[in-house]
Amino acid sequence: MKVFDSISGLQQYLAEAKKKNRTIGLVPTMGALHKGHESLVKRCAAENDECVVSVFVNPTQFNDKNDLVTYPRTVESDCALLEAAGCTAAFVPSETEMYPEPDTRVFDLGPVAAVMEGPRRPGHFNGVAQVVSKLFDIVKPDKAYFGEKDFQQIAVIRRLVQLLAFPIEIVSCPIIREADGLALSSRNTRLTAEQRKIAPVIARTLNESLALAPKKSVNEVIAFVTDTINRVPGMEVEYYEIVDGYSMQPVTDWSETAYPVGCITVYCGEVRLIDNITYAN
Ligand code: AMP
């Protein structure tokens, strides 16, 4: 595996690969890699001749300064994981390499970015669009891989691809979970032992709610999930919405969508955890 910290170094390497008609896959990450990221990297390596993984804690997508400062950074173990998973080129740029001057671009991300995480994390999706569009321009991959854990983010990326006409296939990959159901996340390392013990209630409750739909109404299912989790001391649901899995718009009746997805954000103490589940319809 080659490791690049400069855009020009990576581009020289990729130019050689493209000359040989090698296909290129990209997995954007913010590091602190775990088995969730690993699943994306393995799939990318299996489906492409070159598997490029970026490791960059993108400051422009953090609306909470404290979250940025405390975000875990583990570049050495990240590189070991990447090499073992089949990454051929790791891209680990500095902040000035990615943003030699402030990125002032504002993207029209439309309705998919206007709900759920959008209003609650102002600027977040625009920052994601800034860094991902930049990575797409640098790498020009054939395919790019994103995890369904960040369910709304995939819709935003698809919108970005459409908006800027990137000739890139977006591949969405299933959520990887701990044995007790907790969705893997770099932020899980910030949970105390006590919080780690209660955090699986999120996935467990989402799973239990599957049995309620569609007999119970959308609002009843939302109330069940919210109340069950809020009853656990130390946990607070920020929102639970059941949306159409393509448009991200909330539904009030199961008949409004063929693809109902429940998206949740929960504060476990200070740690903000997200998860989602797809209801059969
Ligand atoms: P991040 O480093 O958090 O920006 O995540 C990089 C990519 O890994 C994103 O596309 C995430 O959706 C994906 N990812 C993070 N956690 C998981 C997980 N538990 N299962 C699947 N994909 C994940």
CSV table of C-alpha atoms and ligand atoms in Angstrom, one decimal:
chain,number,residue,atom,x,y,z
A,1,MET,CA,0.0,0.0,0.0
A,2,LYS,CA,1.3,3.5,-0.9
A,3,VAL,CA,0.6,6.4,1.5
A,4,PHE,CA,0.3,9.9,0.1
A,5,ASP,CA,0.0,13.1,1.9
A,6,SER,CA,0.0,15.3,-1.2
A,7,ILE,CA,-2.6,15.6,-3.9
A,8,SER,CA,0.1,15.7,-6.7
A,9,GLY,CA,1.7,12.5,-5.4
A,10,LEU,CA,-1.6,10.7,-5.4
A,11,GLN,CA,-2.6,12.0,-8.8
A,12,GLN,CA,0.7,10.9,-10.3
A,13,TYR,CA,0.1,7.4,-9.0
A,14,LEU,CA,-3.4,7.4,-10.3
A,15,ALA,CA,-2.4,8.7,-13.7
A,16,GLU,CA,-0.2,5.6,-14.1
A,17,ALA,CA,-3.1,3.3,-13.0
A,18,LYS,CA,-5.5,5.0,-15.5
A,19,LYS,CA,-3.0,4.6,-18.3
A,20,LYS,CA,-3.2,0.9,-17.7
A,21,ASN,CA,-7.0,1.1,-17.7
A,22,ARG,CA,-7.2,0.1,-14.1
A,23,THR,CA,-10.5,0.8,-12.4
A,24,ILE,CA,-10.5,3.1,-9.3
A,25,GLY,CA,-12.6,2.9,-6.2
A,26,LEU,CA,-12.7,5.5,-3.4
A,27,VAL,CA,-13.7,5.2,0.2
A,28,PRO,CA,-13.7,8.6,2.0
A,29,THR,CA,-13.2,8.3,5.8
A,30,MET,CA,-12.3,10.5,8.8
A,31,GLY,CA,-10.0,7.8,10.2
A,32,ALA,CA,-10.3,6.1,13.6
A,33,LEU,CA,-11.1,3.1,11.5
A,34,HIS,CA,-13.1,0.1,12.6
A,35,LYS,CA,-14.8,-2.9,11.1
A,36,GLY,CA,-17.5,-0.6,9.6
A,37,HIS,CA,-14.9,1.2,7.5
A,38,GLU,CA,-13.1,-2.1,6.9
A,39,SER,CA,-16.2,-3.6,5.2
A,40,LEU,CA,-16.3,-0.6,2.8
A,41,VAL,CA,-12.6,-0.9,2.0
A,42,LYS,CA,-12.8,-4.7,1.5
A,43,ARG,CA,-15.7,-4.3,-0.9
A,44,CYS,CA,-13.9,-1.4,-2.7
A,45,ALA,CA,-10.8,-3.6,-3.1
A,46,ALA,CA,-12.8,-6.5,-4.4
A,47,GLU,CA,-14.6,-4.5,-7.0
A,48,ASN,CA,-11.8,-2.2,-8.3
A,49,ASP,CA,-8.2,-2.6,-9.4
A,50,GLU,CA,-7.2,0.3,-7.2
A,51,CYS,CA,-8.7,1.0,-3.8
A,52,VAL,CA,-8.1,4.5,-2.6
A,53,VAL,CA,-9.0,5.4,1.0
A,54,SER,CA,-8.8,9.0,2.2
A,55,VAL,CA,-8.3,9.6,5.9
A,56,PHE,CA,-9.0,13.2,6.7
A,57,VAL,CA,-10.9,14.7,9.6
A,58,ASN,CA,-12.7,17.4,7.6
A,59,PRO,CA,-13.0,20.5,9.7
A,60,THR,CA,-15.7,22.1,7.4
A,61,GLN,CA,-18.3,19.4,8.3
A,62,PHE,CA,-18.0,19.9,12.0
A,63,ASN,CA,-20.6,22.3,13.3
A,64,ASP,CA,-19.5,21.6,16.9
A,65,LYS,CA,-16.0,22.7,17.6
A,66,ASN,CA,-15.6,20.4,20.6
A,67,ASP,CA,-16.6,17.4,18.4
A,68,LEU,CA,-13.8,18.3,16.0
A,69,VAL,CA,-11.2,18.8,18.8
A,70,THR,CA,-12.1,15.5,20.5
A,71,TYR,CA,-12.5,13.5,17.3
A,72,PRO,CA,-10.3,10.4,17.7
A,73,ARG,CA,-7.1,10.4,15.5
A,74,THR,CA,-5.3,7.1,15.1
A,75,VAL,CA,-3.4,7.3,11.8
A,76,GLU,CA,-0.9,4.5,12.4
A,77,SER,CA,-3.4,1.8,13.3
A,78,ASP,CA,-5.6,3.1,10.5
A,79,CYS,CA,-2.8,2.5,8.0
A,80,ALA,CA,-2.3,-1.1,9.3
A,81,LEU,CA,-6.1,-1.8,9.0
A,82,LEU,CA,-6.1,-0.3,5.5
A,83,GLU,CA,-3.2,-2.4,4.2
A,84,ALA,CA,-4.7,-5.6,5.6
A,85,ALA,CA,-8.1,-4.8,4.0
A,86,GLY,CA,-6.7,-4.4,0.5
A,87,CYS,CA,-6.3,-0.6,0.2
A,88,THR,CA,-3.7,0.1,-2.5
A,89,ALA,CA,-3.4,3.9,-1.9
A,90,ALA,CA,-4.1,5.7,1.4
A,91,PHE,CA,-4.5,9.5,1.1
A,92,VAL,CA,-3.8,11.3,4.3
A,93,PRO,CA,-3.6,15.0,3.5
A,94,SER,CA,-3.1,17.8,6.0
A,95,GLU,CA,-5.7,20.5,6.4
A,96,THR,CA,-3.7,23.0,4.3
A,97,GLU,CA,-3.2,20.4,1.5
A,98,MET,CA,-7.0,20.0,1.3
A,99,TYR,CA,-7.9,23.7,2.0
A,100,PRO,CA,-5.0,26.0,0.9
A,101,GLU,CA,-7.6,28.7,1.3
A,102,PRO,CA,-11.0,28.6,2.9
A,103,ASP,CA,-13.6,26.7,0.9
A,104,THR,CA,-16.4,29.2,0.4
A,105,ARG,CA,-18.5,27.0,-1.9
A,106,VAL,CA,-22.2,26.7,-1.0
A,107,PHE,CA,-24.0,23.7,-2.6
A,108,ASP,CA,-27.7,23.6,-3.3
A,109,LEU,CA,-28.3,20.2,-1.8
A,110,GLY,CA,-32.1,20.5,-2.0
A,111,PRO,CA,-34.8,18.8,0.1
A,112,VAL,CA,-32.7,15.7,1.1
A,113,ALA,CA,-30.4,18.0,3.2
A,114,ALA,CA,-33.2,20.1,4.6
A,115,VAL,CA,-34.5,17.6,7.1
A,116,MET,CA,-33.2,15.6,10.1
A,117,GLU,CA,-29.4,16.2,10.4
A,118,GLY,CA,-29.7,19.2,8.1
A,119,PRO,CA,-31.2,21.8,10.4
A,120,ARG,CA,-29.7,20.3,13.5
A,121,ARG,CA,-26.2,20.4,12.2
A,122,PRO,CA,-26.0,23.7,10.2
A,123,GLY,CA,-23.3,23.6,7.6
A,124,HIS,CA,-22.6,19.9,8.1
A,125,PHE,CA,-23.8,18.6,4.8
A,126,ASN,CA,-22.3,21.6,2.9
A,127,GLY,CA,-19.0,20.7,4.5
A,128,VAL,CA,-19.5,17.0,3.5
A,129,ALA,CA,-20.2,18.2,-0.1
A,130,GLN,CA,-17.1,20.4,-0.1
A,131,VAL,CA,-14.7,17.6,1.0
A,132,VAL,CA,-16.4,14.8,-1.1
A,133,SER,CA,-16.5,16.9,-4.2
A,134,LYS,CA,-12.9,17.8,-3.8
A,135,LEU,CA,-12.0,14.1,-3.3
A,136,PHE,CA,-14.0,13.2,-6.4
A,137,ASP,CA,-12.1,15.8,-8.4
A,138,ILE,CA,-8.8,14.7,-7.1
A,139,VAL,CA,-9.3,10.9,-7.4
A,140,LYS,CA,-11.8,10.7,-10.3
A,141,PRO,CA,-13.0,7.3,-9.1
A,142,ASP,CA,-15.2,4.9,-11.1
A,143,LYS,CA,-17.0,4.0,-7.9
A,144,ALA,CA,-17.2,5.5,-4.4
A,145,TYR,CA,-18.3,3.7,-1.2
A,146,PHE,CA,-20.4,5.0,1.6
A,147,GLY,CA,-22.0,3.3,4.7
A,148,GLU,CA,-25.7,3.2,5.3
A,149,LYS,CA,-25.0,4.1,9.0
A,150,ASP,CA,-25.0,7.7,7.7
A,151,PHE,CA,-28.2,7.1,5.8
A,152,GLN,CA,-29.1,10.7,5.0
A,153,GLN,CA,-25.5,11.4,3.9
A,154,ILE,CA,-25.8,8.9,1.1
A,155,ALA,CA,-28.9,10.7,-0.3
A,156,VAL,CA,-26.9,14.0,0.0
A,157,ILE,CA,-24.0,12.4,-1.9
A,158,ARG,CA,-26.3,11.2,-4.6
A,159,ARG,CA,-27.7,14.7,-4.9
A,160,LEU,CA,-24.2,16.1,-5.2
A,161,VAL,CA,-23.3,13.6,-7.9
A,162,GLN,CA,-26.4,14.6,-9.9
A,163,LEU,CA,-25.8,18.3,-9.3
A,164,LEU,CA,-22.2,18.3,-10.5
A,165,ALA,CA,-22.6,15.5,-13.0
A,166,PHE,CA,-19.8,13.4,-11.6
A,167,PRO,CA,-19.5,10.1,-13.6
A,168,ILE,CA,-19.2,8.1,-10.5
A,169,GLU,CA,-21.2,5.1,-9.2
A,170,ILE,CA,-22.2,5.5,-5.6
A,171,VAL,CA,-22.2,2.2,-3.7
A,172,SER,CA,-24.0,2.0,-0.4
A,173,CYS,CA,-22.9,-0.6,2.1
A,174,PRO,CA,-24.8,-2.1,5.0
A,175,ILE,CA,-24.3,-1.1,8.7
A,176,ILE,CA,-21.7,-3.1,10.6
A,177,ARG,CA,-22.7,-3.7,14.2
A,178,GLU,CA,-21.1,-4.9,17.4
A,179,ALA,CA,-22.4,-8.3,18.7
A,180,ASP,CA,-24.9,-6.5,20.9
A,181,GLY,CA,-26.3,-4.5,18.0
A,182,LEU,CA,-24.6,-1.1,18.6
A,183,ALA,CA,-23.7,0.4,15.2
A,184,LEU,CA,-19.9,0.7,15.0
A,185,SER,CA,-18.8,4.3,15.1
A,186,SER,CA,-15.5,6.2,15.7
A,187,ARG,CA,-17.4,8.1,18.4
A,188,ASN,CA,-18.2,4.9,20.4
A,189,THR,CA,-14.7,5.2,21.9
A,190,ARG,CA,-15.9,8.3,23.7
A,191,LEU,CA,-18.6,6.3,25.6
A,192,THR,CA,-17.9,5.6,29.2
A,193,ALA,CA,-18.1,1.9,30.3
A,194,GLU,CA,-21.6,2.7,31.7
A,195,GLN,CA,-22.7,4.4,28.5
A,196,ARG,CA,-21.3,1.6,26.4
A,197,LYS,CA,-23.5,-0.8,28.4
A,198,ILE,CA,-26.7,1.1,27.7
A,199,ALA,CA,-26.0,2.2,24.1
A,200,PRO,CA,-27.3,-1.0,22.5
A,201,VAL,CA,-30.8,-0.1,23.6
A,202,ILE,CA,-31.0,2.1,20.4
A,203,ALA,CA,-30.5,-0.8,17.9
A,204,ARG,CA,-32.6,-3.2,20.1
A,205,THR,CA,-35.5,-0.8,20.2
A,206,LEU,CA,-35.4,-0.1,16.5
A,207,ASN,CA,-35.4,-3.9,15.9
A,208,GLU,CA,-38.3,-4.4,18.3
A,209,SER,CA,-40.2,-1.7,16.4
A,210,LEU,CA,-40.1,-3.8,13.2
A,211,ALA,CA,-42.7,-6.1,14.7
A,212,LEU,CA,-45.1,-3.1,15.3
A,213,ALA,CA,-45.2,-2.0,11.6
A,214,PRO,CA,-47.4,-1.8,9.7
A,215,LYS,CA,-50.1,-2.7,12.3
A,216,LYS,CA,-49.4,0.3,14.4
A,217,SER,CA,-49.4,3.8,12.7
A,218,VAL,CA,-46.2,5.6,11.9
A,219,ASN,CA,-46.8,8.0,14.8
A,220,GLU,CA,-47.3,5.1,17.2
A,221,VAL,CA,-44.1,3.5,16.1
A,222,ILE,CA,-42.2,6.8,16.5
A,223,ALA,CA,-43.7,7.2,20.0
A,224,PHE,CA,-42.7,3.6,20.9
A,225,VAL,CA,-39.1,4.1,19.8
A,226,THR,CA,-38.7,7.5,21.4
A,227,ASP,CA,-40.3,6.7,24.7
A,228,THR,CA,-38.5,3.4,25.1
A,229,ILE,CA,-35.1,5.0,24.6
A,230,ASN,CA,-35.9,8.1,26.6
A,231,ARG,CA,-36.9,6.0,29.6
A,232,VAL,CA,-33.3,4.8,29.9
A,233,PRO,CA,-31.4,7.3,32.2
A,234,GLY,CA,-28.6,9.0,30.4
A,235,MET,CA,-30.2,8.7,26.9
A,236,GLU,CA,-32.1,11.3,25.1
A,237,VAL,CA,-33.6,11.0,21.6
A,238,GLU,CA,-32.9,14.1,19.5
A,239,TYR,CA,-35.2,12.9,16.8
A,240,TYR,CA,-36.7,9.7,15.4
A,241,GLU,CA,-38.3,10.1,12.0
A,242,ILE,CA,-39.7,7.6,9.5
A,243,VAL,CA,-38.8,8.8,6.0
A,244,ASP,CA,-39.0,7.7,2.5
A,245,GLY,CA,-35.6,6.1,1.9
A,246,TYR,CA,-35.0,8.0,-1.4
A,247,SER,CA,-36.4,11.4,-0.8
A,248,MET,CA,-35.6,11.6,3.0
A,249,GLN,CA,-39.0,13.3,3.5
A,250,PRO,CA,-41.0,12.2,6.6
A,251,VAL,CA,-44.0,10.1,6.0
A,252,THR,CA,-47.1,10.1,8.2
A,253,ASP,CA,-48.6,6.9,6.8
A,254,TRP,CA,-47.0,3.6,5.7
A,255,SER,CA,-48.8,3.8,2.4
A,256,GLU,CA,-46.8,7.0,1.4
A,257,THR,CA,-43.6,5.1,0.7
A,258,ALA,CA,-42.4,1.7,-0.6
A,259,TYR,CA,-39.1,2.2,1.3
A,260,PRO,CA,-39.8,3.3,4.9
A,261,VAL,CA,-36.6,4.0,6.9
A,262,GLY,CA,-36.5,5.1,10.5
A,263,CYS,CA,-33.6,7.4,11.3
A,264,ILE,CA,-32.6,8.2,14.8
A,265,THR,CA,-30.2,10.4,16.7
A,266,VAL,CA,-29.6,9.9,20.4
A,267,TYR,CA,-27.5,11.7,22.9
A,268,CYS,CA,-25.9,9.2,25.2
A,269,GLY,CA,-24.5,11.7,27.7
A,270,GLU,CA,-22.4,14.0,25.4
A,271,VAL,CA,-22.0,11.5,22.7
A,272,ARG,CA,-24.2,11.8,19.7
A,273,LEU,CA,-25.1,8.4,18.2
A,274,ILE,CA,-27.0,7.8,15.0
A,275,ASP,CA,-28.6,4.7,13.6
A,276,ASN,CA,-31.4,3.6,11.3
A,277,ILE,CA,-33.6,0.7,10.3
A,278,THR,CA,-35.5,-0.2,7.2
A,279,TYR,CA,-39.2,-1.4,7.6
A,280,ALA,CA,-40.6,-3.9,5.3
A,281,ASN,CA,-43.6,-2.7,3.3
B,1,AMP,P1,-16.6,8.4,8.9
B,1,AMP,O1,-15.1,8.1,9.1
B,1,AMP,O2,-17.4,8.4,10.1
B,1,AMP,O3,-16.8,9.7,8.1
B,1,AMP,O4,-17.2,7.2,8.0
B,1,AMP,C1,-16.6,6.9,6.7
B,1,AMP,C2,-17.5,6.0,6.0
B,1,AMP,O5,-17.7,4.8,6.7
B,1,AMP,C3,-18.9,6.6,5.8
B,1,AMP,O6,-19.4,6.3,4.5
B,1,AMP,C4,-19.7,5.9,6.9
B,1,AMP,O7,-21.1,5.8,6.6
B,1,AMP,C5,-19.0,4.5,6.9
B,1,AMP,N1,-19.3,3.9,8.2
B,1,AMP,C6,-19.1,4.3,9.4
B,1,AMP,N2,-19.5,3.5,10.4
B,1,AMP,C7,-20.0,2.4,9.7
B,1,AMP,C8,-20.7,1.2,10.1
B,1,AMP,N3,-20.9,0.9,11.4
B,1,AMP,N4,-21.1,0.4,9.1
B,1,AMP,C9,-21.0,0.7,7.8
B,1,AMP,N5,-20.4,1.8,7.4
B,1,AMP,C10,-19.9,2.7,8.3
